[in-house]
XYZ file of C-alpha atoms in Angstrom:
718
model
C -8.454 24.432 13.130
C -7.609 21.298 11.157
C -10.355 19.412 9.354
C -10.422 15.603 9.011
C -10.158 14.515 5.399
C -8.596 12.146 2.820
C -5.246 12.100 1.125
C -3.698 12.934 -2.335
C -0.721 14.826 -3.767
C 1.328 14.238 -6.894
C -0.531 16.310 -9.480
C -1.412 19.394 -7.487
C -0.359 22.300 -9.767
C -3.329 22.060 -12.171
C -7.037 22.005 -11.497
C -6.204 23.089 -7.962
C -4.648 26.259 -9.376
C -8.000 26.953 -11.016
C -10.173 26.052 -8.016
C -8.120 27.631 -5.257
C -6.591 30.727 -6.865
C -8.816 33.079 -4.860
C -9.087 33.240 -1.068
C -12.460 32.855 0.548
C -13.458 35.572 3.055
C -12.045 34.847 6.471
C -14.578 33.016 8.612
C -14.986 34.637 12.006
C -16.267 31.946 14.278
C -15.773 30.439 17.734
C -16.811 30.487 21.331
C -16.656 31.784 24.864
C -14.020 31.501 27.587
C -12.863 35.046 26.905
C -11.558 34.963 30.444
C -8.785 32.798 29.083
C -7.465 35.882 27.333
C -7.368 38.220 30.318
C -3.825 39.136 29.458
C -5.139 40.806 26.302
C -8.306 42.243 27.804
C -6.997 45.798 27.876
C -6.791 45.773 24.087
C -10.251 44.391 23.418
C -12.452 47.374 24.411
C -10.396 49.822 22.373
C -10.342 47.723 19.211
C -13.913 46.468 19.431
C -15.293 50.004 19.647
C -13.553 50.805 16.372
C -15.112 47.757 14.732
C -18.883 47.260 15.162
C -20.139 43.742 14.665
C -21.674 42.921 11.305
C -23.009 39.386 11.649
C -25.227 39.595 8.576
C -22.179 39.434 6.346
C -20.482 36.565 8.142
C -20.600 33.178 6.399
C -21.238 30.204 8.647
C -21.043 27.432 6.063
C -17.750 25.582 5.783
C -16.432 24.939 2.297
C -15.331 21.375 1.480
C -11.575 21.599 0.799
C -9.980 20.103 -2.293
C -7.296 17.566 -1.342
C -4.692 15.709 -3.368
C -2.989 13.081 -1.215
C -5.177 9.957 -0.978
C -5.424 9.278 -4.699
C -2.872 11.776 -6.119
C -5.760 13.526 -7.822
C -8.107 16.349 -6.862
C -10.985 15.291 -4.637
C -13.299 17.114 -2.273
C -12.388 16.253 1.296
C -15.662 14.477 1.998
C -15.212 12.418 -1.197
C -11.756 11.098 -0.288
C -11.695 7.349 0.370
C -9.023 7.662 3.078
C -9.441 9.578 6.357
C -7.346 12.748 6.424
C -6.683 15.943 8.304
C -6.142 19.287 6.618
C -4.606 22.476 7.975
C -5.793 25.355 5.793
C -3.979 28.549 4.875
C -6.537 30.446 6.944
C -5.670 28.370 10.015
C -1.949 28.949 9.483
C -2.522 32.713 9.195
C -4.903 32.964 12.150
C -2.454 31.088 14.396
C 0.689 32.697 12.923
C 2.329 29.314 12.302
C 5.533 30.213 10.449
C 7.247 26.798 10.410
C 6.001 23.293 9.683
C 6.583 22.427 13.348
C 4.282 25.234 14.477
C 1.673 24.133 11.925
C 1.623 20.464 12.966
C 1.362 21.514 16.620
C -2.228 22.500 15.730
C -3.166 18.842 15.144
C -4.522 16.798 18.061
C -3.171 13.368 17.070
C 0.311 14.347 15.874
C 3.121 14.386 18.432
C 6.257 16.522 18.251
C 9.579 15.970 19.969
C 13.035 17.488 19.778
C 15.526 15.882 17.388
C 18.161 14.208 19.542
C 21.468 16.051 19.356
C 20.161 18.667 16.899
C 18.268 21.944 16.891
C 14.711 21.244 15.759
C 11.721 18.900 15.988
C 10.544 15.642 14.467
C 7.043 14.205 14.141
C 5.482 11.055 15.581
C 2.163 9.560 14.424
C 0.332 6.484 15.700
C 3.454 5.387 17.602
C 5.751 5.680 14.586
C 8.770 7.989 14.745
C 9.781 10.624 12.226
C 11.897 8.026 10.391
C 8.666 6.219 9.463
C 6.603 9.246 8.395
C 6.921 10.524 4.822
C 7.064 14.342 4.535
C 6.413 15.782 1.054
C 6.175 19.136 -0.726
C 3.669 18.847 -3.585
C 4.220 15.082 -3.600
C 8.036 15.265 -3.584
C 10.010 14.200 -0.472
C 11.950 16.499 1.848
C 15.498 15.351 2.561
C 15.890 14.118 6.119
C 18.236 16.556 7.819
C 20.183 13.934 9.770
C 20.030 11.265 7.084
C 17.049 9.878 8.961
C 14.506 12.315 10.405
C 13.005 15.398 8.750
C 13.499 18.484 10.929
C 10.097 20.179 10.859
C 11.610 23.528 11.817
C 13.479 23.669 8.517
C 10.496 24.400 6.319
C 8.972 27.875 6.413
C 5.251 28.148 5.673
C 5.179 31.272 3.508
C 4.154 29.504 0.267
C 1.833 26.886 1.799
C -1.801 26.653 0.662
C -2.657 23.767 2.992
C -1.127 20.770 4.758
C -2.677 17.337 4.267
C -2.038 14.513 6.738
C -2.836 10.833 6.233
C -2.099 8.483 9.118
C -1.102 4.847 8.665
C -0.088 2.870 5.580
C -3.315 3.586 3.686
C -2.313 4.252 0.064
C -0.349 2.223 -2.479
C 0.872 5.463 -4.063
C 3.321 6.097 -1.233
C 6.046 3.649 -0.437
C 9.038 3.284 1.843
C 9.070 5.575 4.899
C 5.266 6.008 4.829
C 4.535 3.322 7.438
C 3.271 5.834 9.957
C 1.612 8.120 7.437
C 2.133 10.969 4.994
C 2.408 14.725 5.549
C 1.979 16.530 2.235
C 2.645 20.271 2.023
C 0.587 21.797 -0.786
C 1.997 25.063 -2.082
C -0.134 28.020 -3.130
C -1.240 28.349 -6.745
C -0.079 31.559 -8.429
C -2.960 33.888 -9.218
C -3.402 37.557 -9.978
C -0.749 40.165 -9.242
C -0.440 40.575 -5.493
C 2.060 40.720 -2.694
C 2.421 40.922 1.050
C 4.900 41.561 3.836
C 4.657 40.310 7.432
C 6.818 41.289 10.374
C 6.752 40.002 13.935
C 8.541 40.540 17.252
C 8.396 38.360 20.364
C 9.880 38.396 23.855
C 10.416 35.644 26.442
C 10.755 38.068 29.340
C 13.224 37.033 32.020
C 14.590 34.201 29.858
C 15.813 36.470 27.054
C 19.557 35.712 26.785
C 20.201 39.455 26.644
C 18.970 39.765 30.217
C 16.492 42.484 29.178
C 12.824 41.562 29.604
C 11.530 43.769 26.795
C 14.093 42.787 24.162
C 12.843 41.301 20.903
C 14.093 37.763 21.491
C 12.542 36.524 18.250
C 12.237 38.407 14.969
C 10.366 37.205 11.918
C 9.781 38.779 8.518
C 8.381 37.366 5.274
C 7.484 38.858 1.915
C 6.229 37.647 -1.442
C 5.140 38.995 -4.805
C 3.465 37.077 -7.624
C 1.374 37.356 -10.756
C 1.204 36.858 -14.507
C 4.175 37.915 -16.610
C 2.219 38.279 -19.864
C -1.151 39.769 -20.766
C -2.575 36.393 -21.868
C -1.655 34.906 -18.475
C 0.228 31.948 -19.880
C 3.293 32.520 -17.680
C 3.078 33.115 -13.920
C 5.845 33.710 -11.393
C 6.277 34.021 -7.638
C 9.227 35.199 -5.559
C 9.096 34.775 -1.778
C 11.466 35.039 1.157
C 11.313 34.593 4.922
C 13.700 35.170 7.815
C 13.470 33.958 11.426
C 15.961 34.912 14.128
C 15.439 33.227 17.502
C 18.004 34.079 20.182
C 17.146 31.022 22.269
C 16.428 30.887 25.997
C 18.547 31.322 29.101
C 17.653 30.571 32.713
C 20.570 32.720 33.825
C 21.951 35.188 31.286
C 25.181 35.523 33.296
C 25.848 31.780 33.083
C 27.328 30.012 30.069
C 24.673 27.357 29.269
C 21.572 28.150 27.219
C 18.320 26.272 27.791
C 17.341 26.592 24.117
C 19.623 26.918 21.088
C 19.877 30.160 19.179
C 18.786 29.697 15.563
C 18.834 32.008 12.547
C 16.942 30.782 9.467
C 16.329 32.223 6.014
C 14.538 30.838 2.982
C 14.068 32.220 -0.517
C 12.165 30.505 -3.323
C 11.126 31.248 -6.876
C 8.476 29.475 -8.946
C 7.532 29.695 -12.619
C 4.413 28.064 -14.047
C 3.412 27.959 -17.701
C -0.001 27.083 -19.088
C -0.176 27.169 -22.906
C -3.951 27.566 -22.792
C -3.767 30.501 -20.367
C -6.379 30.688 -17.619
C -9.352 30.013 -19.891
C -9.229 26.213 -20.048
C -12.819 26.087 -21.345
C -11.617 27.336 -24.738
C -9.835 24.093 -25.605
C -10.017 23.025 -29.235
C -11.650 19.575 -29.436
C -9.339 18.678 -32.283
C -6.242 18.795 -30.114
C -4.849 15.613 -28.588
C -3.033 17.303 -25.681
C -5.152 19.658 -23.576
C -5.048 21.530 -20.291
C -1.292 21.168 -20.106
C 0.853 23.043 -17.644
C 4.471 23.058 -16.585
C 6.294 24.380 -13.544
C 9.781 24.957 -12.228
C 10.729 25.832 -8.655
C 14.032 26.559 -6.899
C 14.646 27.354 -3.242
C 17.596 28.145 -1.025
C 17.511 27.579 2.736
C 20.215 28.523 5.264
C 20.370 28.084 9.016
C 22.890 28.908 11.733
C 22.480 27.282 15.141
C 24.426 27.875 18.346
C 24.161 25.463 21.270
C 25.851 26.254 24.606
C 26.133 23.791 27.493
C 28.455 22.521 30.214
C 30.085 19.086 30.124
C 31.380 17.530 33.317
C 34.982 16.305 33.267
C 36.098 15.573 36.818
C 36.637 17.616 38.808
C 34.940 20.492 36.911
C 32.454 21.512 34.239
C 33.838 22.594 30.869
C 32.068 25.145 28.686
C 30.957 23.595 25.381
C 29.606 25.258 22.248
C 28.303 23.644 19.074
C 27.926 25.817 15.964
C 26.154 24.421 12.909
C 25.743 26.036 9.510
C 23.135 24.419 7.233
C 22.717 25.091 3.535
C 19.991 23.422 1.465
C 19.198 23.808 -2.234
C 16.042 22.320 -3.722
C 15.151 22.183 -7.429
C 11.968 20.643 -8.793
C 10.145 20.516 -12.118
C 6.784 19.136 -13.140
C 4.381 18.756 -16.018
C 0.804 17.660 -16.433
C -1.555 17.253 -19.365
C -4.790 15.633 -20.483
C -4.370 13.352 -23.488
C -7.446 12.713 -25.614
C -6.585 10.527 -28.623
C -10.293 9.919 -29.271
C -11.328 13.509 -29.865
C -14.992 12.673 -30.347
C -15.266 10.918 -26.985
C -14.414 13.060 -23.991
C -14.685 10.057 -21.666
C -11.571 8.548 -23.289
C -9.155 11.058 -21.769
C -5.879 10.112 -20.111
C -4.096 12.342 -17.611
C -0.311 12.191 -17.409
C 1.761 13.891 -14.736
C 5.494 13.783 -14.059
C 7.867 15.386 -11.572
C 11.578 15.431 -10.792
C 13.534 16.647 -7.791
C 17.110 17.244 -6.711
C 17.840 18.388 -3.156
C 21.287 18.900 -1.636
C 21.592 19.271 2.142
C 24.932 20.436 3.544
C 25.892 20.853 7.189
C 29.102 22.154 8.757
C 29.270 21.681 12.522
C 32.040 22.526 14.963
C 32.234 21.745 18.659
C 34.388 23.871 20.959
C 35.606 23.147 24.482
C 36.637 26.231 26.409
C 36.569 28.057 23.006
C 39.026 25.588 21.433
C 37.744 23.523 18.488
C 37.651 19.842 19.413
C 35.734 18.491 16.413
C 34.608 19.620 12.971
C 31.898 17.627 11.227
C 30.852 18.043 7.553
C 27.759 16.350 6.116
C 26.395 16.238 2.572
C 23.088 14.474 1.846
C 21.509 14.395 -1.614
C 18.179 13.143 -2.887
C 17.437 12.762 -6.600
C 14.032 11.502 -7.707
C 11.798 11.217 -10.750
C 8.203 10.008 -10.721
C 5.233 9.785 -13.061
C 1.579 8.792 -12.927
C -0.971 7.958 -15.614
C -4.687 8.282 -14.837
C -6.613 6.041 -17.216
C -10.055 6.965 -18.597
C -12.971 5.940 -16.420
C -13.932 2.312 -16.967
C -17.744 2.341 -16.858
C -19.089 -1.189 -16.465
C -22.603 -0.030 -15.598
C -24.401 2.862 -13.961
C -23.415 1.447 -10.580
C -19.873 0.233 -11.266
C -17.129 2.662 -12.338
C -13.384 2.029 -12.070
C -10.768 4.795 -11.996
C -7.354 3.212 -12.489
C -4.001 4.893 -11.906
C -0.532 3.498 -12.601
C 2.744 5.100 -11.667
C 6.280 4.695 -10.525
C 9.395 6.417 -9.326
C 13.160 6.034 -9.157
C 15.205 7.551 -6.360
C 18.838 7.752 -5.315
C 20.102 8.975 -1.946
C 23.737 9.624 -1.018
C 25.386 10.420 2.306
C 28.878 11.769 2.958
C 30.097 12.694 6.403
C 33.489 13.456 7.909
C 34.726 14.394 11.346
C 38.049 16.196 11.452
C 38.361 15.326 7.741
C 38.011 11.579 8.384
C 34.955 9.623 7.256
C 32.383 8.885 9.954
C 30.768 6.185 7.841
C 31.328 2.464 8.102
C 31.576 2.186 4.307
C 33.170 4.629 1.863
C 30.388 4.205 -0.730
C 27.163 5.153 1.042
C 24.253 5.430 -1.337
C 20.874 3.881 -2.011
C 19.013 3.352 -5.273
C 15.408 2.191 -5.422
C 12.754 1.759 -8.092
C 9.025 1.487 -7.338
C 5.858 0.786 -9.318
C 2.230 0.912 -8.230
C -1.261 0.396 -9.562
C -4.402 1.635 -7.824
C -8.065 1.064 -8.624
C -10.784 3.373 -7.296
C -14.018 1.382 -7.637
C -17.207 3.459 -7.291
C -20.182 1.244 -6.443
C -23.498 3.001 -6.787
C -23.937 6.288 -4.957
C -22.758 5.155 -1.533
C -19.846 2.714 -1.749
C -16.235 3.132 -2.811
C -13.365 0.629 -2.704
C -9.787 1.844 -3.169
C -7.345 -1.000 -3.708
C -3.756 -1.029 -4.824
C -0.403 -2.718 -4.735
C 3.097 -1.248 -4.663
C 6.232 -3.021 -5.840
C 9.653 -1.900 -4.624
C 13.092 -3.005 -5.758
C 15.998 -1.864 -3.596
C 19.566 -2.461 -4.742
C 20.505 -3.865 -1.307
C 17.264 -5.429 -0.063
C 15.703 -6.778 -3.245
C 11.989 -6.965 -4.060
C 8.951 -6.292 -1.912
C 5.219 -6.096 -2.659
C 2.813 -4.225 -0.371
C -0.985 -4.477 -0.941
C -3.485 -1.959 0.472
C -7.258 -1.620 0.393
C -9.693 1.001 1.711
C -13.498 0.984 1.844
C -15.758 4.025 2.152
C -19.511 4.145 2.752
C -21.491 7.386 2.559
C -25.016 7.602 3.985
C -27.395 10.566 3.767
C -29.975 10.587 6.543
C -33.565 11.862 6.310
C -32.334 15.421 6.979
C -29.821 15.293 4.146
C -26.837 15.091 6.507
C -23.811 13.048 5.513
C -22.427 10.138 7.575
C -19.215 8.609 6.214
C -17.550 5.369 7.328
C -13.991 4.589 6.215
C -11.785 1.578 6.844
C -8.454 0.418 5.459
C -5.860 -2.318 5.708
C -2.363 -1.699 4.391
C 1.064 -3.261 4.413
C 3.899 -0.953 5.473
C 7.539 -1.455 4.505
C 10.665 0.585 5.203
C 14.262 -0.324 4.434
C 16.889 0.965 6.880
C 18.080 4.409 5.886
C 21.709 5.270 5.278
C 22.224 6.705 8.746
C 20.920 3.577 10.470
C 23.150 1.344 8.374
C 26.416 3.258 8.048
C 26.605 6.331 10.267
C 28.940 6.583 13.278
C 27.382 9.305 15.438
C 30.488 10.142 17.443
C 29.831 12.235 20.530
C 32.792 10.901 22.479
C 33.212 14.327 24.045
C 29.751 13.782 25.560
C 30.504 10.193 26.550
C 28.745 8.150 23.839
C 28.640 6.944 20.230
C 25.726 5.656 18.162
C 26.826 3.093 15.573
C 25.156 2.144 12.327
C 24.389 -1.504 11.634
C 24.836 -2.790 8.046
C 23.012 -6.021 8.999
C 19.698 -4.342 9.769
C 16.603 -5.787 8.113
C 13.657 -3.793 6.694
C 10.765 -2.897 8.962
C 7.331 -4.227 8.028
C 3.900 -3.481 9.412
C 0.213 -4.133 8.944
C -1.950 -1.071 9.504
C -5.684 -1.178 10.313
C -7.679 2.071 10.248
C -11.379 2.652 10.964
C -13.178 5.983 11.074
C -16.474 7.867 11.088
C -17.140 11.420 9.904
C -20.610 12.904 10.106
C -22.968 15.790 10.736
C -24.897 15.342 13.977
C -26.815 18.571 13.370
C -26.587 21.701 11.254
C -24.010 23.081 13.693
C -22.174 19.999 15.033
C -19.757 17.719 13.152
C -18.185 14.621 14.690
C -15.130 12.580 13.676
C -14.036 9.322 15.304
C -11.003 7.281 14.224
C -9.334 4.130 15.487
C -6.141 2.329 14.475
C -4.053 -0.759 15.146
C -0.516 -1.267 13.837
C 1.396 -4.530 14.072
C 5.099 -3.886 13.455
C 7.902 -6.391 12.878
C 11.675 -5.770 12.910
C 11.195 -2.265 14.300
C 14.509 -0.373 14.183
C 15.560 1.394 17.377
C 18.704 2.382 19.222
C 19.530 -0.315 21.774
C 19.993 1.895 24.821
C 19.832 -0.944 27.345
C 22.690 -3.054 25.936
C 25.515 -0.580 25.539
C 29.139 -1.672 25.202
C 32.045 0.477 26.332
C 35.345 1.661 24.914
C 36.974 3.040 28.027
C 34.465 5.562 29.358
C 32.644 5.880 26.021
C 29.237 4.136 25.810
C 28.605 2.505 22.408
C 24.973 2.211 21.292
C 23.864 0.398 18.166
C 20.778 0.342 15.969
C 18.937 -2.978 16.121
C 15.725 -4.656 14.948
C 13.168 -5.098 17.718
C 11.320 -8.361 17.092
C 7.821 -6.982 17.359
C 5.787 -4.001 18.544
C 2.141 -2.940 18.472
C 0.456 0.431 18.604
C -3.258 1.080 18.870
C -5.576 3.896 19.813
C -7.826 6.500 18.295
C -9.110 10.040 18.406
C -12.401 11.887 18.556
C -13.096 15.433 17.411
C -16.137 17.717 17.674
C -16.682 20.913 15.655
C -19.494 23.043 17.052
C -20.634 26.215 15.266
C -22.158 27.845 18.342
C -23.487 30.872 16.455
C -22.465 33.237 13.657
C -19.536 34.509 15.711
C -18.349 31.528 17.699
C -16.963 28.104 16.927
C -15.633 25.466 19.308
C -13.352 22.578 18.390
C -12.541 19.862 20.907
C -10.243 16.876 20.243
C -8.997 13.927 22.266
C -6.387 11.395 21.102
C -5.300 8.157 22.779
C -2.375 5.894 21.916
C -1.028 2.740 23.502
C 2.240 1.122 22.460
C 3.900 -2.155 23.377
C 7.466 -3.316 22.804
C 7.479 -7.119 22.725
C 11.197 -7.334 23.555
C 11.211 -5.225 26.718
C 7.514 -5.869 27.521
C 7.069 -2.129 28.026
C 5.658 0.842 26.189
C 7.658 2.475 23.413
C 9.456 5.579 24.612
C 8.430 9.191 23.922
C 4.771 8.347 23.242
C 2.241 10.141 25.508
C -0.930 8.082 25.990
C -3.360 11.014 26.045
C -3.565 14.322 24.226
C -6.353 16.915 24.477
C -6.861 20.078 22.465
C -9.605 22.687 22.895
C -9.758 25.720 20.591
C -12.139 28.653 20.517
C -12.552 30.996 17.557
C -14.578 34.032 18.567
C -15.423 37.004 16.317
C -15.643 39.944 18.682
C -16.536 41.999 15.605
C -16.161 41.745 11.857
C -12.604 43.035 12.297
C -11.524 41.469 15.578
C -10.896 37.770 16.202
C -9.922 36.005 19.438
C -8.448 32.459 19.412
C -7.557 30.790 22.742
C -6.148 27.233 22.499
C -5.732 24.784 25.392
C -3.354 21.797 25.066
C -2.748 18.790 27.299
C -0.314 15.878 27.038
C -0.104 13.029 29.533
C 3.132 11.668 30.915
C 5.380 9.629 28.605
C 7.964 6.899 29.145
C 11.536 8.170 28.706
C 13.664 5.229 29.834
C 12.660 1.563 30.046
C 15.676 0.567 32.152
C 15.100 3.293 34.749
C 11.308 3.278 34.372
C 11.462 7.084 34.116
C 8.534 9.195 32.913
C 8.293 12.789 31.756
C 5.499 14.656 33.614
C 2.134 15.544 32.074
C 1.533 19.196 31.173
C -1.062 21.823 30.205
C -0.444 24.912 28.080
C -2.702 27.781 27.036
C -2.094 30.071 24.047
C -4.201 32.979 22.896
C -4.199 35.076 19.712
C -5.916 38.363 18.918
C -6.226 39.316 15.223
C -7.390 42.741 14.063
C -8.102 43.862 10.479
C -7.121 47.523 10.784
C -7.946 48.249 7.130
C -8.504 46.508 3.814
C -4.755 45.984 3.437
C -3.375 46.029 6.984
C -3.803 43.366 9.682
C -2.404 43.538 13.207
C -2.088 40.730 15.711
C -0.876 39.960 19.192
C -0.423 36.742 21.142
C 0.560 35.337 24.495
C 1.832 31.775 24.141
C 2.120 29.442 27.120
C 0.158 31.730 29.419
C 0.553 29.262 32.318
C 4.367 29.459 31.880
C 4.664 25.652 31.967
C 8.275 24.615 31.379
C 10.534 21.647 31.949
C 12.793 21.322 34.971
C 16.332 21.322 33.555
C 17.641 19.539 36.651
C 15.449 16.533 35.799
C 16.884 14.633 32.800
C 13.547 12.837 32.360
C 11.521 16.043 32.009
C 10.487 16.533 28.360
C 7.780 19.119 28.889
C 7.826 22.186 26.591
C 11.173 23.964 26.430
C 9.629 27.391 25.708
C 8.403 29.595 28.544
C 5.734 32.302 28.265
C 6.090 34.354 25.078
C 4.642 37.808 24.243
C 4.228 38.536 20.546
C 3.181 41.400 18.240
C 2.976 41.381 14.452
C 1.563 43.059 11.368
C 0.780 42.061 7.773
C 0.354 44.422 4.832
C -0.967 42.977 1.565
C -1.855 44.454 -1.797
């Protein structure tokens, strides 16, 4: 399960590679409600007899994760000045989360919804949409797949070490598009020679498009190999690949429409890292000015093919429609990091310099067919090019109780967008690009043993929108009670700022064949917000941890599609992006971790959010007010693990004009993991045991699209 923690990212591939290069033994913990997994009960007696319980060897202590997103430097989670959540590699493996969407679904206060008009999902946090949440890989942004929103399905988790989530505009080190928060994907460090292969099959029963209940409707396979390329371990390399083939869902396999799109995804990546000092960083020569340096290069190739089938009504009949999309994405990144000690006789006078660069090219070719005749062909090319650097200054020690850690940094970025439909531009302007430069300074002020103040300011210069300065400050107080238990209070105030993206300003989203267009608006103004965050994290006993967080966001010039003031060209509805004058979001969440005993752990979370649109005097759409998550992690034996997970979301507003709501829903998933040998692990799962699914005849029903799924998989590692 996720752990609440702080945030940091830019300089990950260094000390983290030293601290996290070995996996800790898998913790087998969590409680009762085995009745939830009755569908797997026939497997439990057989496997548990082959694996006697060995509780004496089971660790119950939880290690404090190292995080890198709040201050762009390595900190223990409990030391981070900003409240965070972390999804560990262990959690990803135990829950078989193969995509970023499946990983974020494990968080109680993150909401997921389908990308409108596309195959995939976007994220929503604290009432902000995916346009206002910054998604990073090792501190470098992921290109938004539609020129606006990142599709969470388009990142495979094979190389992930952990995922760090910071909600709200809490850090000066992250700028435009981070109004709602930051999701930072931390990739695995490369360690000793090792490899693994995982394969998985799943069936959706009667909704398999093949019409055969026992068909493998979803296939997944991943493999990786890594290690040192030289005996001194200066040069390390990793090669990894993953493939996911999902046939989609069909309510009637004899009918043309498909409830869920078919999607075939593949990803391959290669990473090289070079450390001149090798792995023994303690052997540094004090006479050298540059120490502990390391360099890395990574390249990845992602492809996806989606097929969407539906009927479109043209009086007096329905016409069969099919949309095929081929996606191709190349990502190249480089980075370097080093400690610089010009005063060799004074180790406290050490600077740390880190730098990174990225180029990502996202290409999409989409065709729409009516009655198998091509009616439109759309080509899209989106590029992101970025360079950034950060300098960590030596600690400024004013006294035993006052220490300042100052960081300065900046970045330059250019985005371009090209899109044609039937070889004609779909953009309002021929030259669609954006260039921006940003600088920031951040001071981490340590006051005695208990207080910490993190303050910073970020300056942004956009070629179209000019200058903007956003200040942010966070305060942390740590108290140890008479029993030595930690109680941490965190609060922050930050200014958020986001300029309209290229899609919102220039894109003509032409779906005339479906009866509508969405038009860009070059006159849009930047969104601004003030974010207030307050939280508590503490140990109530040796076995119970509690986290409580609250937030309030005041947003001005919020950009949305004006769905209530459409104009018409014939029968075609024309919608346009606009700035909403004002909106507010507020709410909070509470989480309890209870280590029941050596074998059982319970995690319970509740999240609440309220939104208000000042223009329509209603809630914002697609924002459920309540979300509940209950997860059990039960070690039946030292080899057998059972994880049931219960999820609830309340109803959510879908249309302000029609006052339409999507119904509330409950789902129950359960996983069974079995370590068959030192190198082989087997697992099974039943997802959505209650078979809760939307009613396709109700256009306001946005409950889960997936029905009950049966799954089997295996992992072999060496």
